[in-house]
Coordinates of C-alpha atoms and ligand atoms in Angstrom, one line a residue:
X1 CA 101.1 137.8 105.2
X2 CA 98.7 134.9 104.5
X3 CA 96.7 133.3 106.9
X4 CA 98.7 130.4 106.9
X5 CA 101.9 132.4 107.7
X6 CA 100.4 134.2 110.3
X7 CA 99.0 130.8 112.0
X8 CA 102.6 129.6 111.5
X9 CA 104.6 132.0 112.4
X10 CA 102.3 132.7 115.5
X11 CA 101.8 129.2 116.6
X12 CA 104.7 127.3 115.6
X13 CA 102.8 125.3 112.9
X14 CA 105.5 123.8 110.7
X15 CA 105.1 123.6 106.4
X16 CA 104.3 120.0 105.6
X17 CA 107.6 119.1 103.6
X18 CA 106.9 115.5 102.2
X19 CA 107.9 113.7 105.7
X20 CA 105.1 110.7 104.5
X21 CA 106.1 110.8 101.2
X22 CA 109.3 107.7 101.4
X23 CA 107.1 105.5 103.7
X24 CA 103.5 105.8 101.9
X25 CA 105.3 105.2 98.7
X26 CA 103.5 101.6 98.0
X27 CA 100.2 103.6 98.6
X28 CA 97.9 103.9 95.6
X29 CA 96.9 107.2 96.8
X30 CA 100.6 107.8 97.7
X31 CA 99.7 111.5 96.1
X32 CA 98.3 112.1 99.2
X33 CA 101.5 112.4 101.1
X34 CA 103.1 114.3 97.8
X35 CA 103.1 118.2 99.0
X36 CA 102.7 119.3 95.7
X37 CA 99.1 118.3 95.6
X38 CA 98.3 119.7 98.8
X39 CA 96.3 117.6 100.2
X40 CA 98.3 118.1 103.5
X41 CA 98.9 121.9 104.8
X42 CA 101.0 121.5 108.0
X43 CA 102.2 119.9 111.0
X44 CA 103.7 120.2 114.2
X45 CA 106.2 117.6 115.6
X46 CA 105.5 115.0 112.8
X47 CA 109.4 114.3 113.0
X48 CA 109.2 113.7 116.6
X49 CA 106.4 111.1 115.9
X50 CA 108.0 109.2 112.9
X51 CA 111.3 109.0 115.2
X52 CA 109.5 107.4 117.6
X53 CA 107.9 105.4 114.9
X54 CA 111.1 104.2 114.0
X55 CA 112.8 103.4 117.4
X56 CA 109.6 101.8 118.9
X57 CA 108.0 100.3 116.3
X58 CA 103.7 100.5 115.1
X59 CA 102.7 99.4 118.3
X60 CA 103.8 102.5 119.9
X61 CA 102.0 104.7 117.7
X62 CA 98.9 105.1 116.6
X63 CA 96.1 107.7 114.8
X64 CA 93.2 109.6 116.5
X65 CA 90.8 111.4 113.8
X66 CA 87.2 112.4 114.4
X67 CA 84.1 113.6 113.0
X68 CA 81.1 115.9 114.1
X69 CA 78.0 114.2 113.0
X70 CA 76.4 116.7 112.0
X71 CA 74.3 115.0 108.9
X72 CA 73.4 111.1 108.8
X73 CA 74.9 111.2 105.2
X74 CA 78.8 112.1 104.8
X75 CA 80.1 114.2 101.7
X76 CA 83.3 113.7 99.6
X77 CA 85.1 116.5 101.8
X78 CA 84.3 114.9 104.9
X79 CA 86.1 111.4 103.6
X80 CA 89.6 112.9 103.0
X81 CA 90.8 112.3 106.6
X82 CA 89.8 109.3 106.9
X83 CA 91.1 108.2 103.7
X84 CA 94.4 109.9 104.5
X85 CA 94.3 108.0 107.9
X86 CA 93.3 104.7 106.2
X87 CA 96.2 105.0 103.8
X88 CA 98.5 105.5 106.8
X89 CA 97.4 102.3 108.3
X90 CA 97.6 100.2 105.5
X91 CA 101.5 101.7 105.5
X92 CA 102.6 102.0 109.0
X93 CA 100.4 99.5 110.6
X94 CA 99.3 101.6 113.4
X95 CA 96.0 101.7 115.3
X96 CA 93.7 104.0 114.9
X97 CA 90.8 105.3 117.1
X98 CA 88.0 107.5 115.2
X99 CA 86.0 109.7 117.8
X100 CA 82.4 110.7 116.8
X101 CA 81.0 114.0 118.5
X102 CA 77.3 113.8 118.6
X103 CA 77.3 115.8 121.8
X104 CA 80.0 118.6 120.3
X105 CA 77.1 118.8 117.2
X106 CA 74.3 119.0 119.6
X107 CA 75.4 122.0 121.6
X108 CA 77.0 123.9 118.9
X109 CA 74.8 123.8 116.1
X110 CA 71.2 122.5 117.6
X111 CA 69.6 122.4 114.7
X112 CA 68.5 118.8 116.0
X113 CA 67.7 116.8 119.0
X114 CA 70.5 114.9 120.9
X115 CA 68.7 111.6 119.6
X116 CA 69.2 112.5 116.0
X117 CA 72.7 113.8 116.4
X118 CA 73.4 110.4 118.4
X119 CA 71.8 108.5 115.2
X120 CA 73.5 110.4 112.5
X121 CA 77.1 109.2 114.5
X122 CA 75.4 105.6 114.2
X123 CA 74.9 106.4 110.8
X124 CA 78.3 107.9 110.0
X125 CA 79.9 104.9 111.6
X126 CA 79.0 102.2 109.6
X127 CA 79.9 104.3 106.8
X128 CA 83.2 105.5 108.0
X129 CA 83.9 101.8 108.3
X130 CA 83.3 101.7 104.6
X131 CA 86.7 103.0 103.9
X132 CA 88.4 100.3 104.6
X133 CA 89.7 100.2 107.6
X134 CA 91.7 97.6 109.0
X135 CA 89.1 96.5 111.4
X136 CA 91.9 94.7 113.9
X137 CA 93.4 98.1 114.5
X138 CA 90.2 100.3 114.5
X139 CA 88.0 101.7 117.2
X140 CA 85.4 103.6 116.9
X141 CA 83.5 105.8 119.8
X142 CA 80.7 107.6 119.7
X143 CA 80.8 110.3 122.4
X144 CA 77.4 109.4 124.4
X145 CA 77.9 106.1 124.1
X146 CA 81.7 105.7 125.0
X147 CA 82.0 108.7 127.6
X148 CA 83.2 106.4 130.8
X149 CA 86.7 105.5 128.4
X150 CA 87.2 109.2 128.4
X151 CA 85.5 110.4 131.2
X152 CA 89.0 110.2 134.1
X153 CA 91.2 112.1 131.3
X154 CA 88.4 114.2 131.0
X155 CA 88.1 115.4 134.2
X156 CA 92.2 115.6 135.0
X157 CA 91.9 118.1 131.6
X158 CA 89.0 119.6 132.9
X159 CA 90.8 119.7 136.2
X160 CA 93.8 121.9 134.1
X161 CA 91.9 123.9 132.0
X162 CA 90.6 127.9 132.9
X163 CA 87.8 129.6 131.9
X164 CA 90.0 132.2 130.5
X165 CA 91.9 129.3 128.0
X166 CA 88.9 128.0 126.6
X167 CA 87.7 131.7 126.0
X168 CA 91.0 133.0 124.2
X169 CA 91.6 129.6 122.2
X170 CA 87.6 129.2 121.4
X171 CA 86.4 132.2 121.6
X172 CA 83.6 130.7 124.3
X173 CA 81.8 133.6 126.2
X174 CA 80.3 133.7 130.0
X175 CA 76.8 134.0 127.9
X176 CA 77.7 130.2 126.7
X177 CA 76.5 126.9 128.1
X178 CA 79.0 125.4 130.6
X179 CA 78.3 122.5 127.7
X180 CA 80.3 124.1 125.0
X181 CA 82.6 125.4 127.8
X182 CA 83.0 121.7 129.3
X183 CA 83.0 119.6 125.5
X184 CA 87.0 120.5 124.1
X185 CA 87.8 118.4 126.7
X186 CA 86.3 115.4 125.3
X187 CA 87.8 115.9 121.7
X188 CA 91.5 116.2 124.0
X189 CA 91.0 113.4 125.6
X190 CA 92.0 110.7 122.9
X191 CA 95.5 112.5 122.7
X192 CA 96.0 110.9 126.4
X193 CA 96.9 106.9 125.0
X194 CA 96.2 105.4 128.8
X195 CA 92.1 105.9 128.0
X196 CA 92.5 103.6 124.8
X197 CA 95.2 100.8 125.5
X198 CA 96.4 99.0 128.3
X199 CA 99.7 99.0 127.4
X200 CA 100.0 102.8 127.1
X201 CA 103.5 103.0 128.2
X202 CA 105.5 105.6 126.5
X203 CA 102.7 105.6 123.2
X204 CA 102.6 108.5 120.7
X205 CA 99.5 109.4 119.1
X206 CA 99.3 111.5 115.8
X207 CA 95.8 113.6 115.4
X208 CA 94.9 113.9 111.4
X209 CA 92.8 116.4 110.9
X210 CA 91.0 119.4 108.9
X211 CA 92.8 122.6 110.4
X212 CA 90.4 124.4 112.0
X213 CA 91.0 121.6 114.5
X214 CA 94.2 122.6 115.7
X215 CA 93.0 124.9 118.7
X216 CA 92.3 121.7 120.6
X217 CA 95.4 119.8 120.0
X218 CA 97.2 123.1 120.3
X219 CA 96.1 123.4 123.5
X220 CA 96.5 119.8 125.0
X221 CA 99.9 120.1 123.8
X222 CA 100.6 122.8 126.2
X223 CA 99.5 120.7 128.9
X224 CA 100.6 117.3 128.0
X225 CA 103.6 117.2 130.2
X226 CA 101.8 118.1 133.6
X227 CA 99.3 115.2 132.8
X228 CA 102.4 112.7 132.1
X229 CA 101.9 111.8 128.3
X230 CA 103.2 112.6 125.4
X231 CA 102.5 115.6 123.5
X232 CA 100.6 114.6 120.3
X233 CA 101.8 115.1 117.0
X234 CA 99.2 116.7 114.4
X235 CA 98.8 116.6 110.5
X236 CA 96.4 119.3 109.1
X237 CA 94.7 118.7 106.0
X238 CA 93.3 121.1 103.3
X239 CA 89.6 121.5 102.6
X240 CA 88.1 119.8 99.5
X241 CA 86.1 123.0 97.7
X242 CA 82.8 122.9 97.5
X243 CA 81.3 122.4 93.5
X244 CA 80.6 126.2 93.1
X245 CA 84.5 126.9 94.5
X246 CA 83.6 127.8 97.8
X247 CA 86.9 127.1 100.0
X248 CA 84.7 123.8 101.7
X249 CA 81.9 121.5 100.6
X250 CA 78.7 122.2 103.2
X251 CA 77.0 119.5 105.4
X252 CA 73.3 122.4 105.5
X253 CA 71.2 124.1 103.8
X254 CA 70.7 125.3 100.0
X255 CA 74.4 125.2 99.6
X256 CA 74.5 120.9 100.6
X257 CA 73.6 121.3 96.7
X258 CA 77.3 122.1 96.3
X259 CA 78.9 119.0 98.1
X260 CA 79.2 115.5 96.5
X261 CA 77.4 113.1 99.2
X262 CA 78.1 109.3 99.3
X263 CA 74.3 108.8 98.9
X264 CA 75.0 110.3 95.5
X265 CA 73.9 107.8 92.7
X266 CA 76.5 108.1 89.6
X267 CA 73.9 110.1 87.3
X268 CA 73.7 112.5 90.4
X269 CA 77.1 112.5 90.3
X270 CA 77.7 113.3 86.4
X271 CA 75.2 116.0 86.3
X272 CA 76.4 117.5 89.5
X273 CA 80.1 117.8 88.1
X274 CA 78.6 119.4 85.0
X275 CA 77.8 122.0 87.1
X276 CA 81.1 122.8 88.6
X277 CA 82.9 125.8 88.5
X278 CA 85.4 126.0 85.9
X279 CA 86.3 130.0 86.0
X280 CA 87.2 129.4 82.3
X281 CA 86.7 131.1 79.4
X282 CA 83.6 133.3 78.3
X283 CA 83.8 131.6 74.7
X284 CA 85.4 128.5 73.6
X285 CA 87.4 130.3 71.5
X286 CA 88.8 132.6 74.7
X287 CA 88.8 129.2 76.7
X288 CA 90.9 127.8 73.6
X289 CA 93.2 130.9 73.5
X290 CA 94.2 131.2 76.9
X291 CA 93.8 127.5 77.9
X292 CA 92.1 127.0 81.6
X293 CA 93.1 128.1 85.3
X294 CA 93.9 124.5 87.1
X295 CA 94.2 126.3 90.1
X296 CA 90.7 127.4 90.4
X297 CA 89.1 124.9 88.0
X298 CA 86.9 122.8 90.7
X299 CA 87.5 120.1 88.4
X300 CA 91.7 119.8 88.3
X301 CA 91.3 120.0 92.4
X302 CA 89.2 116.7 92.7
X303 CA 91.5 115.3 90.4
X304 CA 94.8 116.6 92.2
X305 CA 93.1 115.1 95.5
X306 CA 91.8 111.5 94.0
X307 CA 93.1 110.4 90.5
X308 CA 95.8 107.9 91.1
X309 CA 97.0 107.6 87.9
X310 CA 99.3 110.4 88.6
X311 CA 101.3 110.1 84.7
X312 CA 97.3 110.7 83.5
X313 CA 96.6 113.7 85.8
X314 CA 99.5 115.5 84.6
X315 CA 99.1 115.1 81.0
X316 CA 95.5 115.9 81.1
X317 CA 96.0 118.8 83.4
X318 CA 99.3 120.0 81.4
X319 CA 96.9 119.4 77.9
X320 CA 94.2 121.4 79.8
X321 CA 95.9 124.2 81.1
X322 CA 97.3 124.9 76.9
X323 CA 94.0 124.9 75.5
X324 CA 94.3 121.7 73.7
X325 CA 91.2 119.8 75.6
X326 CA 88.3 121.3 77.1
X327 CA 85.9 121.7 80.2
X328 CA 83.2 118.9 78.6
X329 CA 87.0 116.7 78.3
X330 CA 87.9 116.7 81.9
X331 CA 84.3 116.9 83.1
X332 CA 83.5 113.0 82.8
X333 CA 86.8 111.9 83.7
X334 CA 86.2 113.7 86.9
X335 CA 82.5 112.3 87.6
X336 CA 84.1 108.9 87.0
X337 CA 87.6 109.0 89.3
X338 CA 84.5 110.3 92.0
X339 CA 82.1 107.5 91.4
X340 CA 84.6 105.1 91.9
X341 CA 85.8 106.4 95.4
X342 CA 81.7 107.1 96.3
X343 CA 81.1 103.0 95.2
X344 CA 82.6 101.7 97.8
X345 CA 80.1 103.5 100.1
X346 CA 76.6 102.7 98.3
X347 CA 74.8 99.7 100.3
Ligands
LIG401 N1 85.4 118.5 116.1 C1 85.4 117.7 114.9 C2 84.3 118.1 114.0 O1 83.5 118.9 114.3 C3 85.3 116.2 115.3 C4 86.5 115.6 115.9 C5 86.5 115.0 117.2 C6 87.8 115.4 115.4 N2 87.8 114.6 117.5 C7 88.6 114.8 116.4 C8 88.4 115.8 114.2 C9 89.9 114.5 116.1 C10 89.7 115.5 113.9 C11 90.5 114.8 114.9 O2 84.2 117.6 112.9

C-alpha cells in the first residue's frame, strides 16, 4: 500500500477526481484543476463545499491558505498554493484569507529570532500579494500582528483540545514547549468563519493546502460541530520537487541551491535548470534509443505544473519521451515558462 492509500484509507481522505475541472475551465492555468497533471492529490468534502457553493452563492464561501515564514524570500514550490487559490478566485469569486505563521516558524525551527521570523512574514506578504490577488476579496494576517481576530476561537479550541490529541495527531511530547503544544490552535482558527466576517452565518470555508497540513484541519473537523460551524472542506496539493529530484524544493541550507527562489534573476534561472535532474540516458545515443523518463525528468514536472499551452506540453513531452528531442531541447523552454511566472515577482 502506498502512503497515500494508507492516509486515505485510514483517514477518509478522498482521490481528487477533477471536481474543479468544469468551473476553472476559463482559467489559463485551468491544468491546475486537470487530475492528470497532479498538481492536486486529495480532498475531503470538496462536494459538500461546491454544493453549498452552488445553493448559496460566493459570498458564502471562501479560501483560507497559509504560509510559515520561514525565509524572507519565497521559492517556486512555495507559490503553487497560492496560485492554485488565486486561480480559484478569479473563477468562483470567493474571499480569501492568507494566514502567515511567524510564531509557528519561531518555535518550531528557531533558527532565528521572533523579530526576523515576524519580518520575513512582512516580507512574504508583499510578495504573496504579487500573485495577483484580487485585493477586494483578500486578507492577509500575520500571526503576531493579528492574534486578537483569532484569539476567542482560539481559546474555545484551546478550550476542546487534550494534551493527549495534540500528542497523537503532532506527535508533541511533555518535553515540548506549551508554545508548540498551544500554536495548532492558531492555524485552526481561520476554519471558524465568525473571526473573519460579520456576516458569518452559515459560511463554508475551503483550506488549500500542501498535505502535510492536513493533521490540523483533520482535527478541527472533528470538532467543528461542538463549536457551531461548519466543518471545513480541504484540497491537498502535491509538492513541486526540488532541481536535484528530491520529492520538495528546501527553504535552508546547502540544499536552498536546489529550489528556484523569486529573487532568482533569469540567467540564475537558465543555469540553474541546466542543472536539473533529468535521470536520462548515460550517452546521447542511449538517451536517443530509449527516449527519456517524463516522470522523473525534473524538467517535464515544472512543465506539467506551469506551461499553459497544454497542446505544446504534450507534444513536446510525447516528442521527448520517443527520443526525437533532447534534454538541451526542453531545458530552455523550461527556464523560460519559469521566468515568466518568477517576473511578476521581481521589484
Ligand atoms: N503551517 C503552514 C506552514 O508551515 C502555514 C499555514 C498556516 C497554512 N495556516 C495555513 C498552510 C493554512 C495552509 C493552509 O507552511
Amino acid at each position: 500500500m502506498t502512503t497515500l492509500e494508507w492516509i486515505m484509507t485510514d483517514f477518509g481522505v478522498t482521490e481528487y477526481d477533477n471536481e474543479l475541472f468544469e468551473l476553472t475551465k476559463d482559467s489559463p492555468y485551468g491544468h491546475f484543476f486537470n487530475k492528470e497533471n497532479r498538481v492536486i492529490r486529495s480532498s475531503r468534502d470538496l462536494n459538500k463545499f461546491l454544493d453549498h457553493y452552488r445553493e448559496h452563492g460566493a459570498e458564502s464561501c471562501y479560501i483560507y491558505t497559509g504560509r510559515g515564514p520561514s525565509s524572507a524570500d519565497m521559492h517556486l514550490g512555495h507559490m503553487v498554493p497560492f496560485m492554485v487559490t488565486r486561480e480559484l478566485q478569479r473563477c468562483l469569486r470567493v474571499r480569501v484569507v492568507i494566514q502567515l505563521t511567524d510564531d509557528e516558524k519561531f518555535l518550531f525551527r528557531g533558527e532565528f529570532t521572533l523579530e526576523q521570523y515576524t519580518e520575513f512574514a512582512q516580507h512574504n506578504k508583499r510578495l504573496i500579494l504579487k500573485a495577483g490577488f484580487d485585493p477586494e476579496l483578500t486578507s492577509i494576517y500575520i500571526d503576531t500582528e493579528d492574534i486578537a481576530r483569532f484569539y476567542p476561537t482560539m481559546l474555545k479550541i484551546q478550550n476542546r483540545i487534550t494534551f493527549s490529541q495534540v500528542h497523537a495527531v503532532f506527535g508533541l511530547e511533555s518535553s515540548d514547549s506549551i508554545g508548540k503544544i498551544a500554536f495548532p490552535a492558531l492555524e485552526m482558527a481561520p476554519c471558524d468563519p465568525r473571526c473573519l466576517y460579520s456576516s458569518s452565518k452559515n459560511m463554508r470555508c475551503l483550506v488549500v493546502c500542501a498535505w502535510d497540513q492536513d493533521p490540523f484541519f483533520r482535527l478541527i473537523r472533528d470538532h467543528a460541530k461542538a463549536l457551531k460551524f461548519n466543518k471545513p472542506s480541504l484540497l491537498h496539493l502535491n509538492y513541486l520537487p526540488a532541481l536535484d529530484g528530491q520529492e520538495k524544493m528546501s527553504t535552508t541550507g546547502s540544499v536552498s541551491n536546489f529550489s528556484i527562489w523569486l529573487s532568482d534573476t533569469p540567467s540564475q534561472i537558465r543555469n540553474k535548470i541546466k542543472r536539473a535532474f533529468s535521470g536520462g540516458g548515460a550517452t546521447q545515443e542511449l538517451q536517443q534509443e530509449h527516449g527519456a523518463n517524463i516522470e522523473i525528468d525534473v524538467c517535464c514536472i515544472y512543465l506539467r505544473f506551469f506551461m499553459r499551452e497544454r497542446d505544446a506540453y504534450r507534444q513536446l513531452t510525447e516528442a521527448y519521451q520517443w527520443g526525437l528531442i533532447e534534454t538541451k531541447d526542453i531545458k530552455p523552454i523550461t527556464a523560460s515558462v519559469i521566468d515568466e511566472i518568477i517576473s511578476h515577482y521581481r521589484n
